[in-house]
């Protein structure tokens, strides 16, 4: 072996020997929905751990589809790993819980993070229940609710499983209600009372947590307000008026066409020269006939012929 290879191997061995062999345990595990790749995928991330952990995926309820996550493990200059594992969201199963489990190779505790995404609608002024259910493997969890929209996220309430009490913060005091008897059994659904369109439309997040395990549910809530109904009503009335105007114009046009057709079939021209000439000829002929019948010459001639014929017969 050459001197160069010997010294390279020596320094590499020194680096591993001087490296801190103490494991860097998992201190945090995040799971979120990402759309940066052009489609929806679940992204599970753990940072600054040593040695590199193992990542597995599951769903609740279990699915028969083959889960094919893509996992990347990158080490920094200190030898600490960042693990990024991604799983494409399954189509046609919107209410599915995705579970990411990270296990340390040195035998430390396994960490689990799960996530569910949903969307619901409500009406302004009518109470709405925002569902949140923990997986069955979480016992007596701590619960935290938060809200976010275009403004900064705000804290809604927390529930302490040890004391059994929930604490809400202003201005949510008069708008939310939690059934504390159901939370230990995994039902952390939040009742939203007298919601307002502008104030309570947004994303609600509930987080169940116990040591080494978290379950998160994101619910996009749309509160349909009176303004929306007014806009729909105005749009409906607008089209109704347009339709009425069109109908009136069509009826007016049809009536005008019918009137013109009827007038054309019943009316006759009064100043036709031929008809006037023929009418005068008929009148003149009738007048001449009456004149000849009343003439004395005609009467006498007739009487003379009668007398002549009578005298001839006597002779």
mmCIF file of C-alpha atoms in Angstrom:
data_model
loop_
_atom_site.group_PDB
_atom_site.id
_atom_site.type_symbol
_atom_site.label_atom_id
_atom_site.label_comp_id
_atom_site.label_asym_id
_atom_site.label_seq_id
_atom_site.Cartn_x
_atom_site.Cartn_y
_atom_site.Cartn_z
ATOM 1 C CA UNK A 1 0.000 0.000 0.000
ATOM 2 C CA UNK A 2 1.380 3.387 -0.956
ATOM 3 C CA UNK A 3 2.152 6.098 1.563
ATOM 4 C CA UNK A 4 -0.673 8.272 0.266
ATOM 5 C CA UNK A 5 -3.264 5.535 0.731
ATOM 6 C CA UNK A 6 -1.830 4.752 4.137
ATOM 7 C CA UNK A 7 -2.127 8.316 5.374
ATOM 8 C CA UNK A 8 -5.646 8.649 3.863
ATOM 9 C CA UNK A 9 -6.763 5.513 5.662
ATOM 10 C CA UNK A 10 -5.109 6.749 8.881
ATOM 11 C CA UNK A 11 -6.874 10.117 8.824
ATOM 12 C CA UNK A 12 -10.206 8.427 7.963
ATOM 13 C CA UNK A 13 -9.729 6.077 10.918
ATOM 14 C CA UNK A 14 -8.839 9.021 13.172
ATOM 15 C CA UNK A 15 -11.995 10.815 12.060
ATOM 16 C CA UNK A 16 -14.227 7.887 12.974
ATOM 17 C CA UNK A 17 -12.316 7.324 16.188
ATOM 18 C CA UNK A 18 -12.662 10.907 17.314
ATOM 19 C CA UNK A 19 -16.284 11.144 16.239
ATOM 20 C CA UNK A 20 -18.754 11.148 19.086
ATOM 21 C CA UNK A 21 -20.284 7.692 19.081
ATOM 22 C CA UNK A 22 -23.058 8.747 21.421
ATOM 23 C CA UNK A 23 -26.362 8.270 19.607
ATOM 24 C CA UNK A 24 -28.351 11.372 18.776
ATOM 25 C CA UNK A 25 -31.913 10.301 19.591
ATOM 26 C CA UNK A 26 -35.053 11.419 17.841
ATOM 27 C CA UNK A 27 -36.382 14.563 19.443
ATOM 28 C CA UNK A 28 -39.069 15.560 16.979
ATOM 29 C CA UNK A 29 -41.004 14.016 14.133
ATOM 30 C CA UNK A 30 -43.127 15.997 11.677
ATOM 31 C CA UNK A 31 -45.738 14.815 9.205
ATOM 32 C CA UNK A 32 -47.447 17.150 6.726
ATOM 33 C CA UNK A 33 -49.272 17.227 3.410
ATOM 34 C CA UNK A 34 -47.142 18.582 0.562
ATOM 35 C CA UNK A 35 -48.169 19.660 -2.961
ATOM 36 C CA UNK A 36 -44.807 20.936 -4.204
ATOM 37 C CA UNK A 37 -44.205 17.938 -6.478
ATOM 38 C CA UNK A 38 -47.385 18.555 -8.493
ATOM 39 C CA UNK A 39 -49.496 16.031 -6.605
ATOM 40 C CA UNK A 40 -50.471 15.455 -2.991
ATOM 41 C CA UNK A 41 -48.045 13.466 -0.863
ATOM 42 C CA UNK A 42 -47.411 12.871 2.819
ATOM 43 C CA UNK A 43 -44.010 14.095 3.961
ATOM 44 C CA UNK A 44 -42.448 12.591 7.101
ATOM 45 C CA UNK A 45 -39.259 14.262 8.374
ATOM 46 C CA UNK A 46 -36.837 13.698 11.237
ATOM 47 C CA UNK A 47 -33.647 15.764 11.725
ATOM 48 C CA UNK A 48 -30.296 15.626 13.508
ATOM 49 C CA UNK A 49 -30.310 11.956 14.469
ATOM 50 C CA UNK A 50 -27.580 9.355 14.639
ATOM 51 C CA UNK A 51 -27.464 6.667 13.456
ATOM 52 C CA UNK A 52 -29.896 6.882 10.539
ATOM 53 C CA UNK A 53 -33.287 5.476 11.603
ATOM 54 C CA UNK A 54 -35.661 3.189 9.740
ATOM 55 C CA UNK A 55 -38.939 4.572 8.365
ATOM 56 C CA UNK A 56 -42.114 2.546 7.773
ATOM 57 C CA UNK A 57 -45.603 3.570 6.629
ATOM 58 C CA UNK A 58 -49.120 2.344 7.406
ATOM 59 C CA UNK A 59 -52.727 3.538 7.113
ATOM 60 C CA UNK A 60 -55.759 3.424 9.380
ATOM 61 C CA UNK A 61 -57.915 1.690 8.425
ATOM 62 C CA UNK A 62 -55.485 -0.615 6.591
ATOM 63 C CA UNK A 63 -55.596 -0.482 2.805
ATOM 64 C CA UNK A 64 -54.982 -3.265 0.320
ATOM 65 C CA UNK A 65 -52.984 -0.969 -1.946
ATOM 66 C CA UNK A 66 -49.216 -1.311 -2.033
ATOM 67 C CA UNK A 67 -47.559 1.619 -0.239
ATOM 68 C CA UNK A 68 -44.436 2.774 -2.071
ATOM 69 C CA UNK A 69 -42.711 5.558 -0.132
ATOM 70 C CA UNK A 70 -39.513 7.254 -1.255
ATOM 71 C CA UNK A 71 -37.028 7.765 1.615
ATOM 72 C CA UNK A 72 -33.837 9.847 1.539
ATOM 73 C CA UNK A 73 -31.165 9.911 4.267
ATOM 74 C CA UNK A 74 -28.601 12.726 4.211
ATOM 75 C CA UNK A 75 -25.739 13.279 6.686
ATOM 76 C CA UNK A 76 -24.238 16.679 7.505
ATOM 77 C CA UNK A 77 -20.627 17.480 8.406
ATOM 78 C CA UNK A 78 -21.155 16.353 11.985
ATOM 79 C CA UNK A 79 -22.495 13.003 10.838
ATOM 80 C CA UNK A 80 -26.082 13.759 11.905
ATOM 81 C CA UNK A 81 -28.799 12.510 9.608
ATOM 82 C CA UNK A 82 -31.871 14.144 8.163
ATOM 83 C CA UNK A 83 -34.398 11.598 6.969
ATOM 84 C CA UNK A 84 -37.091 12.623 4.472
ATOM 85 C CA UNK A 85 -39.709 10.005 3.561
ATOM 86 C CA UNK A 86 -42.596 10.727 1.177
ATOM 87 C CA UNK A 87 -45.712 8.747 0.344
ATOM 88 C CA UNK A 88 -48.123 9.662 -2.458
ATOM 89 C CA UNK A 89 -51.648 10.204 -1.192
ATOM 90 C CA UNK A 90 -54.030 7.447 -2.265
ATOM 91 C CA UNK A 91 -56.877 8.410 -4.583
ATOM 92 C CA UNK A 92 -60.494 7.871 -3.630
ATOM 93 C CA UNK A 93 -59.824 7.591 0.112
ATOM 94 C CA UNK A 94 -60.057 11.134 1.521
ATOM 95 C CA UNK A 95 -60.680 10.145 5.148
ATOM 96 C CA UNK A 96 -57.657 7.885 5.478
ATOM 97 C CA UNK A 97 -55.134 8.250 8.329
ATOM 98 C CA UNK A 98 -51.482 8.090 7.225
ATOM 99 C CA UNK A 99 -49.032 6.789 9.821
ATOM 100 C CA UNK A 100 -45.273 7.323 9.682
ATOM 101 C CA UNK A 101 -43.186 5.249 12.121
ATOM 102 C CA UNK A 102 -39.469 5.920 12.738
ATOM 103 C CA UNK A 103 -37.375 3.322 14.582
ATOM 104 C CA UNK A 104 -33.838 3.872 15.860
ATOM 105 C CA UNK A 105 -31.311 1.189 15.132
ATOM 106 C CA UNK A 106 -29.703 1.451 18.597
ATOM 107 C CA UNK A 107 -32.890 0.291 20.296
ATOM 108 C CA UNK A 108 -34.384 3.568 21.466
ATOM 109 C CA UNK A 109 -38.129 4.238 21.509
ATOM 110 C CA UNK A 110 -39.976 4.313 18.201
ATOM 111 C CA UNK A 111 -41.682 7.542 17.208
ATOM 112 C CA UNK A 112 -45.006 7.689 15.406
ATOM 113 C CA UNK A 113 -46.773 10.563 13.644
ATOM 114 C CA UNK A 114 -50.143 10.290 11.915
ATOM 115 C CA UNK A 115 -52.173 12.726 9.842
ATOM 116 C CA UNK A 116 -55.684 13.049 8.441
ATOM 117 C CA UNK A 117 -56.970 15.776 6.083
ATOM 118 C CA UNK A 118 -60.625 16.694 5.508
ATOM 119 C CA UNK A 119 -62.910 19.581 4.468
ATOM 120 C CA UNK A 120 -66.413 20.464 5.717
ATOM 121 C CA UNK A 121 -68.976 23.263 5.265
ATOM 122 C CA UNK A 122 -71.308 25.045 7.656
ATOM 123 C CA UNK A 123 -73.847 27.861 7.736
ATOM 124 C CA UNK A 124 -73.441 31.175 9.485
ATOM 125 C CA UNK A 125 -75.214 31.251 12.829
ATOM 126 C CA UNK A 126 -75.723 27.463 13.005
ATOM 127 C CA UNK A 127 -73.598 25.361 15.357
ATOM 128 C CA UNK A 128 -71.067 23.122 13.624
ATOM 129 C CA UNK A 129 -69.124 20.131 14.994
ATOM 130 C CA UNK A 130 -65.554 19.828 13.695
ATOM 131 C CA UNK A 131 -64.568 16.155 14.026
ATOM 132 C CA UNK A 132 -61.273 14.938 15.487
ATOM 133 C CA UNK A 133 -60.620 11.298 16.388
ATOM 134 C CA UNK A 134 -57.393 9.782 17.650
ATOM 135 C CA UNK A 135 -56.076 6.385 16.509
ATOM 136 C CA UNK A 136 -56.794 3.519 18.929
ATOM 137 C CA UNK A 137 -53.159 3.176 20.013
ATOM 138 C CA UNK A 138 -53.183 6.591 21.770
ATOM 139 C CA UNK A 139 -54.311 6.378 25.401
ATOM 140 C CA UNK A 140 -55.200 9.441 27.535
ATOM 141 C CA UNK A 141 -53.703 11.930 25.084
ATOM 142 C CA UNK A 142 -53.096 15.622 25.529
ATOM 143 C CA UNK A 143 -55.203 17.674 23.084
ATOM 144 C CA UNK A 144 -54.490 21.002 21.434
ATOM 145 C CA UNK A 145 -56.724 22.950 19.015
ATOM 146 C CA UNK A 146 -55.580 25.851 16.813
ATOM 147 C CA UNK A 147 -56.935 27.941 13.935
ATOM 148 C CA UNK A 148 -55.390 29.715 10.962
ATOM 149 C CA UNK A 149 -56.552 31.656 7.905
ATOM 150 C CA UNK A 150 -55.007 34.574 6.055
ATOM 151 C CA UNK A 151 -53.880 35.992 9.393
ATOM 152 C CA UNK A 152 -51.485 34.525 11.972
ATOM 153 C CA UNK A 153 -52.411 31.175 13.591
ATOM 154 C CA UNK A 154 -54.307 31.464 16.864
ATOM 155 C CA UNK A 155 -54.641 29.123 19.810
ATOM 156 C CA UNK A 156 -58.179 27.878 20.549
ATOM 157 C CA UNK A 157 -57.949 25.553 23.562
ATOM 158 C CA UNK A 158 -55.996 22.793 25.260
ATOM 159 C CA UNK A 159 -57.135 19.736 27.168
ATOM 160 C CA UNK A 160 -55.031 18.185 29.914
ATOM 161 C CA UNK A 161 -55.674 14.452 30.168
ATOM 162 C CA UNK A 162 -54.246 14.332 33.720
ATOM 163 C CA UNK A 163 -56.513 16.992 35.212
ATOM 164 C CA UNK A 164 -59.424 16.463 32.818
ATOM 165 C CA UNK A 165 -59.840 20.209 32.276
ATOM 166 C CA UNK A 166 -59.833 22.273 29.091
ATOM 167 C CA UNK A 167 -58.758 25.891 28.821
ATOM 168 C CA UNK A 168 -59.849 28.120 25.935
ATOM 169 C CA UNK A 169 -58.471 31.523 25.016
ATOM 170 C CA UNK A 170 -60.209 34.742 23.936
ATOM 171 C CA UNK A 171 -61.933 35.387 21.595
ATOM 172 C CA UNK A 172 -62.869 31.698 21.334
ATOM 173 C CA UNK A 173 -64.416 31.447 24.787
ATOM 174 C CA UNK A 174 -67.962 32.025 23.577
ATOM 175 C CA UNK A 175 -67.661 30.110 20.314
ATOM 176 C CA UNK A 176 -66.206 26.671 21.165
ATOM 177 C CA UNK A 177 -67.197 23.775 23.365
ATOM 178 C CA UNK A 178 -65.410 20.485 24.094
ATOM 179 C CA UNK A 179 -66.853 17.339 25.625
ATOM 180 C CA UNK A 180 -64.170 16.475 28.150
ATOM 181 C CA UNK A 181 -65.666 13.061 28.908
ATOM 182 C CA UNK A 182 -65.017 11.885 25.345
ATOM 183 C CA UNK A 183 -61.420 13.052 24.960
ATOM 184 C CA UNK A 184 -59.843 10.165 26.958
ATOM 185 C CA UNK A 185 -61.590 7.789 24.549
ATOM 186 C CA UNK A 186 -60.116 9.513 21.506
ATOM 187 C CA UNK A 187 -62.956 11.866 20.571
ATOM 188 C CA UNK A 188 -61.708 15.442 20.617
ATOM 189 C CA UNK A 189 -64.387 16.898 18.318
ATOM 190 C CA UNK A 190 -64.912 20.619 18.739
ATOM 191 C CA UNK A 191 -68.331 22.278 18.698
ATOM 192 C CA UNK A 192 -68.258 25.673 16.983
ATOM 193 C CA UNK A 193 -71.154 27.826 18.230
ATOM 194 C CA UNK A 194 -72.714 30.729 16.331
ATOM 195 C CA UNK A 195 -69.982 30.791 13.646
ATOM 196 C CA UNK A 196 -69.407 33.844 11.474
ATOM 197 C CA UNK A 197 -68.471 33.719 7.814
ATOM 198 C CA UNK A 198 -65.549 36.143 7.956
ATOM 199 C CA UNK A 199 -64.226 35.149 11.379
ATOM 200 C CA UNK A 200 -64.467 31.346 11.454
ATOM 201 C CA UNK A 201 -63.743 30.199 7.898
ATOM 202 C CA UNK A 202 -60.261 28.704 7.763
ATOM 203 C CA UNK A 203 -58.132 25.725 8.754
ATOM 204 C CA UNK A 204 -58.671 24.030 12.130
ATOM 205 C CA UNK A 205 -55.971 21.770 13.536
ATOM 206 C CA UNK A 206 -56.284 19.328 16.399
ATOM 207 C CA UNK A 207 -53.257 17.483 17.764
ATOM 208 C CA UNK A 208 -53.414 14.455 20.078
ATOM 209 C CA UNK A 209 -50.097 13.789 21.768
ATOM 210 C CA UNK A 210 -48.533 11.311 24.156
ATOM 211 C CA UNK A 211 -44.800 10.657 24.609
ATOM 212 C CA UNK A 212 -43.239 9.667 21.259
ATOM 213 C CA UNK A 213 -46.596 9.774 19.444
ATOM 214 C CA UNK A 214 -48.683 12.506 17.813
ATOM 215 C CA UNK A 215 -51.833 12.475 15.732
ATOM 216 C CA UNK A 216 -52.852 15.554 13.720
ATOM 217 C CA UNK A 217 -56.061 16.363 11.888
ATOM 218 C CA UNK A 218 -56.412 19.350 9.559
ATOM 219 C CA UNK A 219 -59.963 20.401 8.706
ATOM 220 C CA UNK A 220 -60.676 23.140 6.179
ATOM 221 C CA UNK A 221 -63.935 24.768 7.313
ATOM 222 C CA UNK A 222 -66.022 27.035 5.077
ATOM 223 C CA UNK A 223 -68.789 29.010 6.778
ATOM 224 C CA UNK A 224 -71.327 30.108 4.183
ATOM 225 C CA UNK A 225 -72.545 33.536 5.224
ATOM 226 C CA UNK A 226 -75.560 35.682 4.443
ATOM 227 C CA UNK A 227 -73.467 37.643 1.937
ATOM 228 C CA UNK A 228 -73.045 34.492 -0.136
ATOM 229 C CA UNK A 229 -76.807 33.890 -0.093
ATOM 230 C CA UNK A 230 -77.428 37.510 -1.053
ATOM 231 C CA UNK A 231 -75.066 37.277 -4.006
ATOM 232 C CA UNK A 232 -76.743 34.090 -5.178
ATOM 233 C CA UNK A 233 -80.160 35.707 -4.806
ATOM 234 C CA UNK A 234 -79.059 38.803 -6.721
ATOM 235 C CA UNK A 235 -77.616 36.693 -9.506
ATOM 236 C CA UNK A 236 -80.835 34.664 -9.700
ATOM 237 C CA UNK A 237 -83.030 37.787 -9.803
ATOM 238 C CA UNK A 238 -80.768 39.343 -12.453
ATOM 239 C CA UNK A 239 -81.174 36.396 -14.794
ATOM 240 C CA UNK A 240 -84.895 36.309 -14.055
ATOM 241 C CA UNK A 241 -85.243 39.940 -15.185
ATOM 242 C CA UNK A 242 -83.201 39.283 -18.323
ATOM 243 C CA UNK A 243 -85.388 36.302 -19.172
ATOM 244 C CA UNK A 244 -88.559 38.325 -18.614
ATOM 245 C CA UNK A 245 -87.368 41.124 -20.916
ATOM 246 C CA UNK A 246 -86.476 38.621 -23.654
ATOM 247 C CA UNK A 247 -89.878 36.941 -23.325
ATOM 248 C CA UNK A 248 -91.695 40.305 -23.619
ATOM 249 C CA UNK A 249 -89.692 41.214 -26.726
ATOM 250 C CA UNK A 250 -90.433 37.863 -28.365
ATOM 251 C CA UNK A 251 -94.160 38.203 -27.648
ATOM 252 C CA UNK A 252 -94.191 41.783 -28.987
ATOM 253 C CA UNK A 253 -92.422 40.713 -32.181
ATOM 254 C CA UNK A 254 -94.811 37.784 -32.667
ATOM 255 C CA UNK A 255 -97.830 40.058 -32.142
ATOM 256 C CA UNK A 256 -96.510 42.588 -34.649
ATOM 257 C CA UNK A 257 -95.911 39.911 -37.274
ATOM 258 C CA UNK A 258 -99.410 38.488 -36.745
ATOM 259 C CA UNK A 259 -100.963 41.963 -37.069
ATOM 260 C CA UNK A 260 -99.101 42.720 -40.280
ATOM 261 C CA UNK A 261 -100.107 39.376 -41.776
ATOM 262 C CA UNK A 262 -103.786 39.871 -40.876
ATOM 263 C CA UNK A 263 -103.798 43.419 -42.267
ATOM 264 C CA UNK A 264 -102.226 42.294 -45.532
ATOM 265 C CA UNK A 265 -104.839 39.553 -46.087
ATOM 266 C CA UNK A 266 -107.931 41.758 -45.404
ATOM 267 C CA UNK A 267 -107.006 45.111 -46.977
ATOM 268 C CA UNK A 268 -107.612 45.904 -50.748
ATOM 269 C CA UNK A 269 -106.240 48.753 -52.844
ATOM 270 C CA UNK A 270 -108.769 51.567 -53.393
ATOM 271 C CA UNK A 271 -107.121 53.540 -56.218
ATOM 272 C CA UNK A 272 -106.774 50.793 -58.862
ATOM 273 C CA UNK A 273 -107.389 52.616 -62.266
ATOM 274 C CA UNK A 274 -108.740 49.536 -64.027
ATOM 275 C CA UNK A 275 -111.227 48.836 -61.297
ATOM 276 C CA UNK A 276 -112.390 52.495 -61.296
ATOM 277 C CA UNK A 277 -112.840 52.470 -65.104
ATOM 278 C CA UNK A 278 -114.797 49.207 -65.010
ATOM 279 C CA UNK A 279 -117.005 50.579 -62.249
ATOM 280 C CA UNK A 280 -117.783 53.737 -64.305
ATOM 281 C CA UNK A 281 -118.620 51.635 -67.379
ATOM 282 C CA UNK A 282 -121.116 49.572 -65.427
ATOM 283 C CA UNK A 283 -122.723 52.713 -64.024
ATOM 284 C CA UNK A 284 -123.001 54.364 -67.493
ATOM 285 C CA UNK A 285 -124.539 51.245 -69.017
ATOM 286 C CA UNK A 286 -127.183 51.088 -66.340
ATOM 287 C CA UNK A 287 -128.041 54.759 -66.789
ATOM 288 C CA UNK A 288 -128.497 54.391 -70.597
ATOM 289 C CA UNK A 289 -130.761 51.417 -70.157
ATOM 290 C CA UNK A 290 -133.013 53.284 -67.788
ATOM 291 C CA UNK A 291 -133.089 56.261 -70.153
ATOM 292 C CA UNK A 292 -134.219 54.162 -73.192
ATOM 293 C CA UNK A 293 -136.976 52.495 -71.248
ATOM 294 C CA UNK A 294 -138.504 55.835 -70.214
ATOM 295 C CA UNK A 295 -138.311 57.527 -73.755
ATOM 296 C CA UNK A 296 -141.664 58.577 -75.459
ATOM 297 C CA UNK A 297 -140.477 57.449 -78.871
ATOM 298 C CA UNK A 298 -140.057 53.983 -77.702
ATOM 299 C CA UNK A 299 -143.525 53.995 -76.166
ATOM 300 C CA UNK A 300 -145.218 55.445 -79.198
ATOM 301 C CA UNK A 301 -143.444 53.239 -81.665
ATOM 302 C CA UNK A 302 -144.562 50.310 -79.796
ATOM 303 C CA UNK A 303 -148.143 51.510 -79.721
ATOM 304 C CA UNK A 304 -148.142 52.279 -83.467
ATOM 305 C CA UNK A 305 -146.855 48.813 -84.336
ATOM 306 C CA UNK A 306 -149.529 47.336 -82.114
ATOM 307 C CA UNK A 307 -152.303 49.391 -83.770
ATOM 308 C CA UNK A 308 -151.109 48.550 -87.268
ATOM 309 C CA UNK A 309 -151.074 44.894 -86.548
ATOM 310 C CA UNK A 310 -154.562 45.117 -85.002
ATOM 311 C CA UNK A 311 -156.014 46.975 -88.000
ATOM 312 C CA UNK A 312 -154.594 44.457 -90.436
ATOM 313 C CA UNK A 313 -156.203 41.622 -88.604
ATOM 314 C CA UNK A 314 -159.641 43.384 -88.744
ATOM 315 C CA UNK A 315 -159.497 43.918 -92.517
#
